[in-house]
Coordinates of C-alpha atoms and ligand atoms in Angstrom, one line a residue:
M26 CA 112.0 87.0 109.3
K27 CA 109.5 84.3 110.2
R28 CA 106.6 86.1 111.9
I29 CA 106.1 89.6 110.6
L30 CA 104.0 92.5 111.8
I31 CA 103.3 95.5 109.5
V32 CA 102.2 98.6 111.3
G33 CA 100.5 101.2 109.0
A34 CA 99.8 98.5 106.4
G35 CA 97.0 100.4 104.7
G36 CA 99.2 103.1 103.2
Q37 CA 101.0 103.3 99.9
I38 CA 104.0 101.1 100.8
G39 CA 102.2 98.8 103.3
S40 CA 99.4 97.8 101.0
E41 CA 101.9 96.3 98.6
L42 CA 104.5 95.2 101.1
T43 CA 101.9 93.1 102.9
A44 CA 101.1 91.1 99.7
H45 CA 104.8 90.9 98.8
L46 CA 105.8 89.5 102.2
R47 CA 102.9 87.1 102.3
G48 CA 104.0 85.8 98.9
I49 CA 107.5 85.0 100.3
Y50 CA 106.8 84.0 103.9
G51 CA 103.2 82.7 103.8
N52 CA 99.9 84.5 104.4
D53 CA 99.6 83.4 108.0
N54 CA 103.1 84.7 108.9
V55 CA 102.4 88.3 107.9
V56 CA 100.1 90.2 110.2
A57 CA 98.9 93.5 108.7
T58 CA 97.7 96.3 111.0
D59 CA 96.3 99.7 110.5
V60 CA 94.5 102.3 112.4
R61 CA 91.5 101.6 110.2
E62 CA 89.8 98.4 109.0
C63 CA 91.3 97.4 105.5
K64 CA 89.3 94.8 103.8
F65 CA 91.8 94.1 101.0
L66 CA 94.4 93.2 103.7
S67 CA 92.2 91.1 106.0
E68 CA 90.9 89.0 103.1
Q69 CA 94.4 87.6 102.4
G70 CA 95.7 86.9 105.9
P71 CA 95.7 88.0 109.5
F72 CA 94.7 91.6 110.1
A73 CA 94.2 93.7 113.3
V74 CA 93.0 97.3 113.8
L75 CA 95.9 98.8 115.7
N76 CA 96.8 102.4 116.7
A77 CA 100.6 102.4 116.9
L78 CA 100.4 105.2 119.4
D79 CA 98.8 102.8 121.9
P80 CA 101.8 100.9 123.4
H81 CA 99.6 98.4 125.3
A82 CA 97.6 97.4 122.2
Y83 CA 100.9 97.3 120.1
G84 CA 102.7 95.1 122.7
Y85 CA 99.6 92.8 123.0
T86 CA 99.5 92.3 119.2
V87 CA 103.3 91.5 119.0
N88 CA 102.9 89.0 121.8
K89 CA 99.7 87.5 120.5
Y90 CA 101.1 86.7 117.1
K91 CA 104.6 85.8 118.3
I92 CA 106.2 88.4 116.1
D93 CA 109.9 88.5 115.4
T94 CA 110.1 91.3 112.8
I95 CA 108.3 94.7 112.7
F96 CA 107.9 97.0 109.7
N97 CA 106.8 100.4 111.1
L98 CA 105.3 102.3 108.2
V99 CA 103.3 104.9 110.2
A100 CA 104.1 108.5 109.1
L101 CA 102.6 111.7 108.0
L102 CA 104.4 112.8 104.8
S103 CA 106.3 116.0 104.1
A104 CA 103.7 118.4 102.7
V105 CA 100.9 117.5 105.0
G106 CA 103.3 117.6 108.0
E107 CA 104.0 121.3 107.4
K108 CA 100.3 122.0 108.0
D109 CA 100.4 120.6 111.5
P110 CA 104.0 120.0 112.6
Q111 CA 103.1 119.1 116.2
L112 CA 100.7 116.4 115.0
A113 CA 103.4 115.1 112.5
W114 CA 105.9 114.9 115.3
N115 CA 103.4 113.1 117.7
I116 CA 102.4 110.5 115.1
N117 CA 105.8 109.9 113.4
M118 CA 107.9 109.9 116.6
G119 CA 105.2 108.3 118.8
A120 CA 104.9 105.3 116.4
L121 CA 108.7 105.0 116.2
M122 CA 109.3 105.2 120.0
N123 CA 106.6 102.5 120.6
S124 CA 108.2 100.4 117.8
L125 CA 111.7 100.7 119.3
D126 CA 110.5 99.9 122.9
I127 CA 108.4 97.0 121.8
A128 CA 111.1 95.6 119.5
R129 CA 113.5 95.8 122.5
Q130 CA 111.0 94.2 124.9
Y131 CA 110.0 91.3 122.6
G132 CA 113.4 90.8 120.8
C133 CA 112.1 91.8 117.3
A134 CA 114.0 93.2 114.4
L135 CA 112.7 96.6 113.3
F136 CA 112.5 98.3 109.9
T137 CA 111.4 101.9 109.8
P138 CA 111.8 103.8 106.5
S139 CA 113.8 107.0 106.3
S140 CA 113.6 109.3 103.3
I141 CA 115.3 111.7 100.9
G142 CA 113.5 114.2 103.2
A143 CA 116.2 113.6 105.9
F144 CA 118.5 115.8 103.9
G145 CA 118.3 119.6 103.7
L146 CA 119.7 122.6 101.8
S147 CA 123.2 122.3 103.3
S148 CA 123.6 118.6 102.2
P149 CA 125.5 118.1 98.9
K150 CA 122.8 118.1 96.2
V151 CA 124.2 115.8 93.6
K152 CA 125.2 112.2 94.5
T153 CA 124.4 113.1 98.1
P154 CA 126.8 110.8 100.2
Q155 CA 125.7 108.2 102.6
D156 CA 127.3 110.0 105.5
T157 CA 127.0 113.8 105.3
L158 CA 125.5 117.0 106.8
M159 CA 121.8 116.5 107.5
R160 CA 119.9 119.7 108.5
P161 CA 116.4 119.3 107.1
N162 CA 114.0 122.2 107.3
T163 CA 110.7 120.2 107.4
I164 CA 109.1 118.5 110.4
Y165 CA 109.0 115.3 108.3
G166 CA 112.8 115.5 107.8
V167 CA 113.4 116.4 111.5
C168 CA 111.5 113.2 112.4
K169 CA 113.4 111.2 109.9
V170 CA 116.9 112.3 111.1
T171 CA 115.8 111.9 114.8
G172 CA 114.4 108.4 113.9
E173 CA 117.7 107.4 112.3
L174 CA 119.6 108.5 115.4
L175 CA 117.3 106.8 117.8
S176 CA 117.3 103.6 115.8
D177 CA 121.1 103.5 115.8
Y178 CA 121.0 104.3 119.5
Y179 CA 118.7 101.4 120.3
H180 CA 121.0 99.1 118.3
S181 CA 124.2 100.2 120.0
K182 CA 122.7 100.6 123.5
Y183 CA 120.2 97.6 123.6
G184 CA 121.3 95.4 120.7
V185 CA 117.9 95.9 118.9
D186 CA 118.3 94.8 115.2
T187 CA 117.2 98.1 113.6
R188 CA 117.6 98.6 109.9
S189 CA 116.4 101.3 107.4
V190 CA 116.6 102.8 104.0
R191 CA 116.2 106.4 102.8
F192 CA 113.4 105.9 100.3
P193 CA 113.1 108.2 97.3
G194 CA 109.6 109.2 96.2
I195 CA 107.8 105.8 95.6
I196 CA 105.9 105.4 92.4
S197 CA 103.1 102.8 92.5
N198 CA 99.7 101.9 91.1
V199 CA 97.9 100.1 93.9
T200 CA 97.4 102.7 96.7
L201 CA 97.9 106.4 96.2
P202 CA 100.4 108.2 98.4
G203 CA 98.9 111.2 100.4
G204 CA 100.5 114.5 101.5
G205 CA 104.0 114.0 100.1
T206 CA 106.1 116.3 97.9
T207 CA 106.9 113.4 95.4
D208 CA 103.2 112.5 95.0
Y209 CA 103.1 114.3 91.7
A210 CA 105.1 111.5 90.1
V211 CA 102.2 109.1 90.8
E212 CA 99.3 111.5 90.1
I213 CA 100.7 112.4 86.7
F214 CA 100.0 108.9 85.5
Y215 CA 96.4 108.8 86.7
D216 CA 95.6 112.2 85.1
A217 CA 97.5 111.4 81.9
V218 CA 95.3 108.2 81.5
K219 CA 92.1 109.8 82.6
S220 CA 92.1 113.2 81.0
G221 CA 95.3 113.5 79.0
R222 CA 96.3 116.6 81.1
F223 CA 98.1 117.2 84.4
T224 CA 98.7 120.3 86.5
C225 CA 102.0 119.9 88.3
P226 CA 102.5 121.4 91.8
V227 CA 106.3 121.1 91.6
P228 CA 108.4 123.4 89.3
G229 CA 109.5 121.8 86.1
D230 CA 113.3 121.9 86.7
V231 CA 113.5 120.3 90.2
Y232 CA 115.2 116.9 90.3
M233 CA 114.2 114.4 92.9
D234 CA 115.1 110.7 93.4
M235 CA 112.2 108.4 92.6
M236 CA 111.8 104.6 92.7
Y237 CA 109.3 102.1 91.3
M238 CA 107.5 100.1 94.0
P239 CA 108.9 96.6 93.0
D240 CA 112.4 97.9 93.7
A241 CA 111.3 99.4 97.0
L242 CA 109.7 96.1 98.1
D243 CA 112.9 94.2 97.1
A244 CA 115.0 96.7 99.2
C245 CA 112.9 95.9 102.3
V246 CA 113.4 92.2 102.0
R247 CA 117.0 92.3 101.0
L248 CA 118.0 94.6 103.8
M249 CA 116.1 92.6 106.5
E250 CA 117.6 89.3 105.2
A251 CA 121.1 90.7 105.0
D252 CA 124.0 89.2 107.0
P253 CA 124.3 91.6 110.0
S254 CA 128.1 91.1 110.1
K255 CA 128.3 92.9 106.7
L256 CA 126.4 96.0 107.8
V257 CA 128.6 98.9 108.5
H258 CA 125.6 101.2 108.5
R259 CA 122.1 100.5 109.7
N260 CA 120.0 103.7 110.0
S261 CA 119.7 104.5 107.3
F262 CA 121.0 103.5 103.8
N263 CA 120.7 105.7 100.7
I264 CA 119.0 103.8 97.9
A265 CA 118.5 105.2 94.4
S266 CA 117.3 104.0 91.0
M267 CA 116.2 107.1 88.9
S268 CA 116.1 110.8 89.3
F269 CA 114.1 113.1 87.1
T270 CA 112.3 116.5 86.9
P271 CA 108.6 117.0 86.0
E272 CA 109.7 118.1 82.5
I273 CA 111.6 114.8 82.1
I274 CA 108.8 112.6 83.1
R275 CA 106.4 114.7 81.0
A276 CA 108.6 113.9 77.9
E277 CA 108.7 110.2 78.8
I278 CA 104.9 110.0 79.1
R279 CA 104.5 111.8 75.8
K280 CA 106.5 109.0 74.1
H281 CA 103.4 106.8 74.9
L282 CA 100.7 109.5 74.8
P283 CA 101.8 112.1 72.3
D284 CA 98.8 114.4 73.1
F285 CA 99.6 114.5 76.8
E286 CA 99.6 118.1 78.1
M287 CA 101.1 119.4 81.4
D288 CA 100.9 122.9 82.9
Y289 CA 102.0 124.2 86.3
K290 CA 100.3 125.6 89.4
V291 CA 103.3 125.5 91.8
D292 CA 102.5 124.9 95.5
P293 CA 105.1 127.1 97.4
V294 CA 105.3 124.6 100.3
K295 CA 106.1 121.7 97.9
E296 CA 108.5 123.9 96.0
N297 CA 110.5 124.8 99.1
I298 CA 110.6 121.2 100.2
A299 CA 111.5 119.8 96.8
R300 CA 114.3 122.4 96.4
S301 CA 115.8 121.5 99.8
W302 CA 116.1 117.7 98.9
P303 CA 118.9 116.0 97.0
D304 CA 118.8 115.8 93.2
S305 CA 120.2 112.3 93.5
M306 CA 121.6 110.1 96.2
D307 CA 124.8 108.0 96.2
D308 CA 123.7 104.5 97.1
S309 CA 127.1 102.8 96.9
C310 CA 127.1 101.7 100.6
A311 CA 123.8 99.8 100.1
R312 CA 125.2 98.2 97.0
E313 CA 128.4 97.1 98.9
E314 CA 126.9 96.1 102.3
W315 CA 123.8 94.2 101.3
G316 CA 123.7 93.9 97.5
W317 CA 121.1 96.6 96.7
A318 CA 120.6 96.5 92.9
P319 CA 117.5 98.2 91.4
T320 CA 115.9 96.7 88.2
W321 CA 113.6 99.5 87.1
N322 CA 114.5 102.8 85.4
L323 CA 112.5 105.8 84.1
E324 CA 111.7 104.1 80.7
T325 CA 110.6 100.7 82.0
M326 CA 108.7 102.2 85.0
T327 CA 106.8 104.6 82.8
A328 CA 105.7 101.9 80.3
D329 CA 104.6 99.6 83.1
M330 CA 102.8 102.4 85.1
L331 CA 100.8 103.4 82.0
E332 CA 99.8 99.9 81.3
K333 CA 98.7 99.2 84.8
V334 CA 96.9 102.5 85.3
K335 CA 95.1 102.1 81.9
A336 CA 93.9 98.7 83.0
K337 CA 92.5 100.2 86.3
H338 CA 90.8 102.9 84.3
E339 CA 89.2 100.4 81.9
K340 CA 87.8 98.5 84.9
G341 CA 86.2 101.8 86.1
L342 CA 88.4 101.9 89.2
F343 CA 89.0 105.6 88.9
Ligands
LIG13 N1 107.5 110.7 99.5 C1 107.8 111.4 100.6 C2 107.3 112.8 100.6 O1 107.2 113.3 99.5 C3 109.3 111.6 100.8 O2 109.9 110.5 101.4 O3 106.9 113.3 101.6

């Protein structure tokens, strides 16, 4: 990776991945793009407004900046996707198809995240294997499985260097996620700090894999820098670091904020989605093939999130 383009850089992952990659590869070598102007990204380094669904503008940007690696982060998430499945398909698959064709045309490596959402009710729930039955029942999951297959196809058919991980719910404190089923695990921290109370939209007993942002960023770099001769898989690797239920994270937050209260107003769409996803994924292939090794767990992540979110609150940022 020498000249990097991030598409959809204004979202939860992109806003931190941009700064992370600029720290490693140099500000000028990481071009951030989003469908909207993003001041915090354009102040640090090159930025362009780009609609990833416009192949001409996309190709022009890749050519202009002499890009060799693309991170395609454009996606509607799971819960919002259920409100307009056709729109979710058009955005998620449109951005992926353009990314694949442009990566092929300009000889770029391409990273597109997959998700725990690629699995469904018929996948094994505990320690979900790398290679198993995948029959998701959300449009988000259908896009992710299709995306994995297409990315492998572009690799075997055209030699495009496509790589991907199946992200768990990502917990972070810079940019909020939007429209996902795992968003509760971020929102809980903001509400705990602000009001000491949280109303949870996901039932208290549902396990889902989660990951703290620093580990997610490390996964992107490690996988894209991995020796291709060691990769048996490409699209997409299970990665995991912690799995918990709303009740478990409530108890963890109460260790720091003993008065914290949580009640439930379960959203049936999110419940259905959450119950169809794995409790925990088996990430042994990622560990073996490219050295995946997370550093954060529930305890350390909770302590760090509370510290960072409190600091934001004290500065009046929410
Ligand atoms: N965080 C995503 C969602 O909840 C899953 O990858 O939709």
